[in-house]
Coordinates of C-alpha atoms and ligand atoms in Angstrom, one line a residue:
X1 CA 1.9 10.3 22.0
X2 CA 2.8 13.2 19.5
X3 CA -0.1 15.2 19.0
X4 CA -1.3 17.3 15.5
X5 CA -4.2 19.2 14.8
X6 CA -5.1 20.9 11.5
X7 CA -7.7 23.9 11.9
X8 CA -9.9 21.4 9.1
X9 CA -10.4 18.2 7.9
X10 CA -8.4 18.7 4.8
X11 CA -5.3 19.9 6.9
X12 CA -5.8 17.2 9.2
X13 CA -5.8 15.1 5.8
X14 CA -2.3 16.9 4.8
X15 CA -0.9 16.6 7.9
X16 CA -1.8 12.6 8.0
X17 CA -0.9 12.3 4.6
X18 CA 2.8 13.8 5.2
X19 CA 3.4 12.0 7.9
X20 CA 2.8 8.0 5.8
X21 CA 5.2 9.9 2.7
X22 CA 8.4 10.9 5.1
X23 CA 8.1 7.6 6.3
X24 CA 8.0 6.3 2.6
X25 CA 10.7 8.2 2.1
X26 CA 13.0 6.9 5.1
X27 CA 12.0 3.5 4.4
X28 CA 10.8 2.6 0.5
X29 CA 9.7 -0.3 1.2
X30 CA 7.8 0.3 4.1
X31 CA 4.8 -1.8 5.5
X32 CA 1.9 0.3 5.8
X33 CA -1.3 -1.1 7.5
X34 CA -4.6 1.3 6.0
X35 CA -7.9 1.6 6.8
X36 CA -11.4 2.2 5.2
X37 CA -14.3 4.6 6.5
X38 CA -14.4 8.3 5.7
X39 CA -12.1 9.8 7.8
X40 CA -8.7 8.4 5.5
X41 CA -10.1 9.5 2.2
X42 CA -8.9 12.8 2.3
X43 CA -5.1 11.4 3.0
X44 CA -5.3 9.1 0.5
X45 CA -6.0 11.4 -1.7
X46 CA -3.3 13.8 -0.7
X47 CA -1.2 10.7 -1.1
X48 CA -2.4 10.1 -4.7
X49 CA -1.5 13.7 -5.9
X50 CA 2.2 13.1 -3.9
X51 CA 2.9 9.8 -6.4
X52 CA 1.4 11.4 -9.3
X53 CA 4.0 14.6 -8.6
X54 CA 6.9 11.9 -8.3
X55 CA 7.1 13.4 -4.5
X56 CA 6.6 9.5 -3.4
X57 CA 6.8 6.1 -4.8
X58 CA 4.6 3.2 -3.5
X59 CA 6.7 0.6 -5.7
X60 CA 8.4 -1.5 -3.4
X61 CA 5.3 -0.4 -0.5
X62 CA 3.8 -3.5 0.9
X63 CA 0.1 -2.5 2.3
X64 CA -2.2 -5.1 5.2
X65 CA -5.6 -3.5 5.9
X66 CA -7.2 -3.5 9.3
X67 CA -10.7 -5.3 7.9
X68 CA -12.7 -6.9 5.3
X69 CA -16.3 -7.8 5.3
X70 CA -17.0 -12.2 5.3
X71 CA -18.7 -13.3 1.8
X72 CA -17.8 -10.5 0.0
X73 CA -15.2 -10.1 -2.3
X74 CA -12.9 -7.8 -3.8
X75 CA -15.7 -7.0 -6.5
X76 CA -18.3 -5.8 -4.8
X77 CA -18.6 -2.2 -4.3
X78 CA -19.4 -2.8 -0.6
X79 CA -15.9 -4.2 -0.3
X80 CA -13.2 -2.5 2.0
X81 CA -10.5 -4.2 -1.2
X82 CA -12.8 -1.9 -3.7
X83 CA -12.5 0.8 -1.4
X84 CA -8.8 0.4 -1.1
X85 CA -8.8 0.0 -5.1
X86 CA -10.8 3.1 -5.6
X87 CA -9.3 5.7 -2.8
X88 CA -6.1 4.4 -3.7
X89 CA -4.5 1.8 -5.3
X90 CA -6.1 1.9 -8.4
X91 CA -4.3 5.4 -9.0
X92 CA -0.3 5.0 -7.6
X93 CA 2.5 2.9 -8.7
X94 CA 1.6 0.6 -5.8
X95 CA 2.3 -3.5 -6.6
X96 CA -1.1 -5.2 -5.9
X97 CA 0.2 -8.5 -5.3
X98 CA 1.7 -6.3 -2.3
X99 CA -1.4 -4.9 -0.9
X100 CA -3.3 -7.4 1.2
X101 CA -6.9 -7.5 2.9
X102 CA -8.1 -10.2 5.3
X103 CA -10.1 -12.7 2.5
X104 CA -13.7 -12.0 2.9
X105 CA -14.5 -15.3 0.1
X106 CA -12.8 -17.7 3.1
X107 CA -16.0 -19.0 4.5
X108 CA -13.7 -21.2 6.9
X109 CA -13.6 -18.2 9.8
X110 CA -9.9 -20.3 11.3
X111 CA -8.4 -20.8 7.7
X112 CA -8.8 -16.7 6.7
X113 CA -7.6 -15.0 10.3
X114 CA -4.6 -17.4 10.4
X115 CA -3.8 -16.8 6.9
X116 CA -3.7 -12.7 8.0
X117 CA -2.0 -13.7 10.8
X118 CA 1.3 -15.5 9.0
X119 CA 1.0 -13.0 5.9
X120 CA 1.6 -10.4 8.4
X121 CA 4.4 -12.1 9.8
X122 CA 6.0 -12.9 6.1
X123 CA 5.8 -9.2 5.2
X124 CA 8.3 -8.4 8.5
X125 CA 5.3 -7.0 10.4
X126 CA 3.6 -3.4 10.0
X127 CA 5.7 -0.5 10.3
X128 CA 3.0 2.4 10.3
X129 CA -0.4 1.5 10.9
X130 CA -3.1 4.3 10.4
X131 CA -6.7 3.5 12.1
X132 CA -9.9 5.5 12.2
X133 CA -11.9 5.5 15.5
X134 CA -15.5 4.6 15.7
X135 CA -17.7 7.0 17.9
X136 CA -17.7 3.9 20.6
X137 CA -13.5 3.7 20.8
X138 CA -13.7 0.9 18.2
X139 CA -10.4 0.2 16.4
X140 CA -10.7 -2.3 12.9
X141 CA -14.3 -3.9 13.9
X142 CA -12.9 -4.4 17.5
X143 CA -16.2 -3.5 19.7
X144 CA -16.0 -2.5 23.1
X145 CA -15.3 -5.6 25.4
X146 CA -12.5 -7.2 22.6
X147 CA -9.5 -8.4 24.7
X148 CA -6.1 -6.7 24.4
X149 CA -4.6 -10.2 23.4
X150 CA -6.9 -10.5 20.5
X151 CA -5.1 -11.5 17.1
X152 CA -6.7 -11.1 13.6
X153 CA -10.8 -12.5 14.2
X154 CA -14.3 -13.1 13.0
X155 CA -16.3 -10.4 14.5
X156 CA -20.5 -10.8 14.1
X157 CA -21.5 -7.1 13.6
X158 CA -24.6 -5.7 16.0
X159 CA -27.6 -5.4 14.5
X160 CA -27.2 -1.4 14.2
X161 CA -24.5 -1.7 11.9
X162 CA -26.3 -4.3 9.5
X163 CA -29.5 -2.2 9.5
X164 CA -27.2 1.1 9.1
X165 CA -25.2 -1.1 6.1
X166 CA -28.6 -2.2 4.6
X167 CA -29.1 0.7 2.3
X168 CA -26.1 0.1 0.8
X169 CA -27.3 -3.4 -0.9
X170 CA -30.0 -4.4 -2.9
X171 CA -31.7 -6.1 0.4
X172 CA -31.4 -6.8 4.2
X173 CA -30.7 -10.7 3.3
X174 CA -27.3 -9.5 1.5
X175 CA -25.7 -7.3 3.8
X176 CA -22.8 -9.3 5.4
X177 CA -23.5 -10.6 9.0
X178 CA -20.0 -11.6 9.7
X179 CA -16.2 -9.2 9.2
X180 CA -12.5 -10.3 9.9
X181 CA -10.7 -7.8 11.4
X182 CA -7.2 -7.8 12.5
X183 CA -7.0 -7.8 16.1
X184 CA -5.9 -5.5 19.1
X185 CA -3.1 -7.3 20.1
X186 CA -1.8 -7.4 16.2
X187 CA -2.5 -3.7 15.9
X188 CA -0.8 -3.2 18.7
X189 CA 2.5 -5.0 16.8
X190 CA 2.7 -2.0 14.7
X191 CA 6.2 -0.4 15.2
X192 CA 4.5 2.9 15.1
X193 CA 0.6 3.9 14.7
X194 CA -1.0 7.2 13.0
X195 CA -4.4 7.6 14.7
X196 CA -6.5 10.3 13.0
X197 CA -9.8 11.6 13.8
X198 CA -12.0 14.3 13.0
X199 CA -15.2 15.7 13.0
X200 CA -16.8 17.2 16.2
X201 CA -18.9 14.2 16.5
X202 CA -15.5 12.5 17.7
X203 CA -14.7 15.0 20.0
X204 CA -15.6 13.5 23.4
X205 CA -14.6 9.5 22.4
X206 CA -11.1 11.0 21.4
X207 CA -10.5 12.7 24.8
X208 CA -11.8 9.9 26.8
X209 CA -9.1 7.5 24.4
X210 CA -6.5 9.6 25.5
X211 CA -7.3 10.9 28.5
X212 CA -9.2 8.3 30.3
X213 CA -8.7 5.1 32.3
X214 CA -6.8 2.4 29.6
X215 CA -9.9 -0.3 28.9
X216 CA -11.2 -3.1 27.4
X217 CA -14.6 -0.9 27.5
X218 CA -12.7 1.9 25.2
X219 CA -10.8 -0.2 22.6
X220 CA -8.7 2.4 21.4
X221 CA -7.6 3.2 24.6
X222 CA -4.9 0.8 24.9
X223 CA -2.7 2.8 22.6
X224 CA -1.7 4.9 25.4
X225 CA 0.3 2.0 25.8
X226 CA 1.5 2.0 23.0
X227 CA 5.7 3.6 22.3
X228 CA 5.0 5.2 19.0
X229 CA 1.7 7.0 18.5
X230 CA 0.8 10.1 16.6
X231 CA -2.3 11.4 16.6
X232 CA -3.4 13.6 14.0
X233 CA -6.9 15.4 14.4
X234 CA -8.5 18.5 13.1
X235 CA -9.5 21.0 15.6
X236 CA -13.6 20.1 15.5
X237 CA -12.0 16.7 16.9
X238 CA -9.3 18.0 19.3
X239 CA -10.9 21.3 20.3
X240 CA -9.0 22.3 23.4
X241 CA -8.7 19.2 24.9
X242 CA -4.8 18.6 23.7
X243 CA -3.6 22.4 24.1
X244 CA -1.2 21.6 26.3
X245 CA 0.5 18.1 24.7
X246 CA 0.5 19.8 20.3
X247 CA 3.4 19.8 18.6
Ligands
F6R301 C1 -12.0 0.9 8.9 C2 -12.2 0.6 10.3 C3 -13.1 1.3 11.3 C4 -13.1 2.8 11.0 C5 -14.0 3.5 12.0 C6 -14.2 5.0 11.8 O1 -11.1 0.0 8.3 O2 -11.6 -0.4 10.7 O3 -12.6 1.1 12.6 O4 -11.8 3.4 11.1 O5 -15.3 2.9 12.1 O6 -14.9 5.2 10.6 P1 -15.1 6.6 9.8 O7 -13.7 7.0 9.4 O8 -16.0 6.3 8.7 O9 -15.6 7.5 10.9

């Protein structure tokens, strides 16, 4: 694992962000797996300003996202496709017959995690997959106790997420029960994998991810097993806990 930490989160950002343009540039028509939450907004933007300079083009880019909500779609605000829309493909050069989310509107749960399943396939498989990390070692929506094997599933989400989610819709009834989320063992396919985290509050899950005993009880924890991770963090996240293994 190759290991960078930014004193902030906006250097954290650039140094994320840099890292998903030189591989644009090796490769422009790269396959690049994203992810929603708070932590990637700062790279995405970064990313945004790099297009809009001419530094990178996203034209021939073909984007698969970790995770979409079941029974909602791309319209609604609460969407991880609006997010993606919003944070960043609404403002690059990106084709978005290219970028693809699991299909929250499939209400048959077999039909819309195969479908991910073969369009990942057709697109030649991900190439650099960035993930955020929940404060339990979640990966996508992949709780703790997901097996290593799993391909692109329905998860049901715990009752602490939908209350947490509930002020974010009009009422409790509409907030989505049900996500699709790739799986471990598909995440794990990526040829390489940019894991950032920051924030202090990460500080002890990202140590125990990378330090600890690999297990099903620490999703993220299998990418020690993984050839080709970087890890990019800012130093509330890493605090002294990767002196010895920065680049
Ligand atoms: C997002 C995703 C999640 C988040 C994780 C961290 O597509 O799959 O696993 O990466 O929950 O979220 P933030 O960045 O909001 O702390």
């Amino acid at each position: 694992m190759k290991v960078f930490c930014g004193e902030t989160y906006e250097e954290a950002s650039k140094i994320a962000a840099s890292i998903i343009a030189d591989q644009i540039k090796n490769k422009d028509n790269s396959v690049l797996g994203l992810a929603t939450g708070s932590t990637p907004i700062g790279t995405y933007k970064n990313l945004v300003e790099m297009n809009k300079s001419g530094e990178i083009s996203f034209k021939n880019i073909t984007s698969v996202n970790l995770d979409e909500y079941q029974g909602l779609d791309g319209s609604h605000d609460q969407s991880y496709r609006y997010f993606m829309n919003t944070n960043l493909f609404d403002h690059v050069d990106i084709d978005k017959s290219k970028t693809f989310v699991p299909n929250g509107s499939e209400a048959d749960d077999v039909k819309a995690c195969d479908d991910y399943e073969k369009t990942i396939a057709s697109v030649g498989g991900v190439d650099l997959q960035l993930l955020g990390l929940g404060h339990n070692g979640h990966i996508g929506f992949n709780e703790p106790g997901t097996p290593f094997d799993s391909k692109t599933h329905k998860v049901a989400l715990t009752e602490s997420t939908i209350n947490a989610n509930s002020r974010l819709f009009a009422s409790i009834d509409d907030v989505p029960r049900f996500a699709y989320t790739m799986g471990i063992g598909t995440i794990m396919s990526a040829k390489a994998v940019l894991l950032l985290v920051t924030g202090e509050d990460k500080r002890d899950i990202i140590d125990k991810v990378c330090h600890g005993p690999v297990t099903e009880d620490v999703p993220a924890s299998v990418l020690q097993n993984h050839p080709n991770v970087i890890l990019v963090g800012d130093k509330a996240a890493l605090g002294d806990n990767f002196a010895a293994e920065l680049r």
